[in-house]
Amino acid sequence: MNQKQPLVVNTAAELAAAIEVRVIAAITADRQVSVGLVPTMGALHSGHESLVATAREQNDVLVVSIFVNELQFNDAADYARYPRTLDADVEILARAGADIVFAPSATEVYPDGRPLVKIDSGALGSKFEGASRPGHFDGMLAVVVKLLNFAMPPASCPVAVKYRAYFGQKDAQQLVLINRMVKDLNIPVDVCSVPIIRTEQGLALSSRNQFLTPEQAEAALVIYRAMNIIRVRAEKHEPLFLEDVAEIFAREPLVELDYLEVVDPNTLAELAFNCRETPFTGQGLLLVAAKVGEVRLIDNMPLGYHPAGA
């Protein structure tokens, strides 16, 4: 069966025109039309494909953006080596059912160079990943707000349009910050999270996994093993004893643990009282970051609750 190739556009004007044409084509008398956006940096894998497939099921018009955003890299070498695989990405998006691929240049997104007016991710953006990657979340929010605006259904559309944006739960801190930004700035979009996709062994899919050697990929499974130990303790309402779980990483020479914390799933405030020597109750989100060779991996797991869409 022939796959329908998505329309690839490179400018904001082309994107707005393409969305409007498809919204008009989707109008019916008995339901509201919807537009979905999946922002990505490309180098797509099956986790992205699941994200896009979810958005496809829920929307009449589906836009996927591909843009490697320099502002969220605090390491020039990391930015330079990030894979650019547009042709392969478009083929994946054709399988997943995307209507439009928005692949802008840096000058299209930032026509005057680095933005003069910036979004500050605040205290929430300076902890966990923000502590290891200063400025990362400010840069991430700068591009996300632009992409949300680029793909917003044009005011010229003849009907009201429901607008949704989709992000993977793997980047939990990013998701919390985007939700807060959308609320603080009154952006008319529903932020939807999609569960983490893992390998059969449990490694969370990431574009960075391709930089792992087979030996490193095997060693990285300690992350999933450690999270499951904590999950079982939480389900039994036992003390989580994070410190002894952290010792598991010390026995894996190829993996260097950065942080292992349980936080409030909505605010990322640490739940220290629930993590040490008292029985775990309520809800929490387990956050993990570790370096495997030169590759930084992040992961998370809900404790005592199931995120929307999971």
mmCIF file of N, CA and C in Angstrom, residues 74 121 124-137 173 259 296:
data_model
loop_
_atom_site.group_PDB
_atom_site.id
_atom_site.type_symbol
_atom_site.label_atom_id
_atom_site.label_comp_id
_atom_site.label_asym_id
_atom_site.label_seq_id
_atom_site.Cartn_x
_atom_site.Cartn_y
_atom_site.Cartn_z
ATOM 1 N N ASN A 74 23.976 23.537 25.641
ATOM 2 C CA ASN A 74 25.028 24.332 26.285
ATOM 3 C C ASN A 74 26.411 23.807 25.939
ATOM 4 N N SER A 121 12.959 30.203 32.658
ATOM 5 C CA SER A 121 12.357 28.992 33.234
ATOM 6 C C SER A 121 12.365 29.018 34.754
ATOM 7 N N LEU A 124 12.428 26.395 38.703
ATOM 8 C CA LEU A 124 12.117 25.053 38.232
ATOM 9 C C LEU A 124 13.069 24.618 37.125
ATOM 10 N N GLY A 125 13.533 25.577 36.328
ATOM 11 C CA GLY A 125 14.435 25.247 35.228
ATOM 12 C C GLY A 125 15.898 25.180 35.613
ATOM 13 N N SER A 126 16.205 25.450 36.870
ATOM 14 C CA SER A 126 17.608 25.438 37.298
ATOM 15 C C SER A 126 17.976 24.194 38.088
ATOM 16 N N LYS A 127 16.995 23.321 38.349
ATOM 17 C CA LYS A 127 17.271 22.100 39.107
ATOM 18 C C LYS A 127 17.322 20.906 38.168
ATOM 19 N N PHE A 128 17.730 19.774 38.683
ATOM 20 C CA PHE A 128 17.794 18.527 37.924
ATOM 21 C C PHE A 128 18.535 18.734 36.596
ATOM 22 N N GLU A 129 17.848 18.611 35.460
ATOM 23 C CA GLU A 129 18.539 18.776 34.173
ATOM 24 C C GLU A 129 19.093 20.186 34.011
ATOM 25 N N GLY A 130 18.380 21.159 34.560
ATOM 26 C CA GLY A 130 18.843 22.542 34.446
ATOM 27 C C GLY A 130 20.139 22.789 35.181
ATOM 28 N N ALA A 131 20.382 22.041 36.269
ATOM 29 C CA ALA A 131 21.627 22.198 37.014
ATOM 30 C C ALA A 131 22.815 21.682 36.212
ATOM 31 N N SER A 132 22.587 20.627 35.429
ATOM 32 C CA SER A 132 23.665 20.052 34.626
ATOM 33 C C SER A 132 23.800 20.729 33.267
ATOM 34 N N ARG A 133 22.741 21.378 32.824
ATOM 35 C CA ARG A 133 22.748 22.007 31.491
ATOM 36 C C ARG A 133 22.211 23.428 31.624
ATOM 37 N N PRO A 134 23.014 24.342 32.163
ATOM 38 C CA PRO A 134 22.540 25.716 32.396
ATOM 39 C C PRO A 134 22.003 26.360 31.107
ATOM 40 N N GLY A 135 20.836 26.967 31.208
ATOM 41 C CA GLY A 135 20.232 27.643 30.065
ATOM 42 C C GLY A 135 19.431 26.737 29.156
ATOM 43 N N HIS A 136 19.513 25.424 29.382
ATOM 44 C CA HIS A 136 18.832 24.479 28.487
ATOM 45 C C HIS A 136 17.331 24.752 28.419
ATOM 46 N N PHE A 137 16.711 24.899 29.567
ATOM 47 C CA PHE A 137 15.249 25.038 29.561
ATOM 48 C C PHE A 137 14.803 26.412 29.076
ATOM 49 N N GLN A 173 10.619 16.950 33.173
ATOM 50 C CA GLN A 173 10.843 18.332 33.612
ATOM 51 C C GLN A 173 10.439 19.301 32.509
ATOM 52 N N TYR A 259 21.520 12.060 39.391
ATOM 53 C CA TYR A 259 20.529 12.224 40.456
ATOM 54 C C TYR A 259 19.507 11.097 40.397
ATOM 55 N N ARG A 296 24.479 11.292 28.013
ATOM 56 C CA ARG A 296 23.645 11.563 29.185
ATOM 57 C C ARG A 296 22.239 11.037 28.927
#
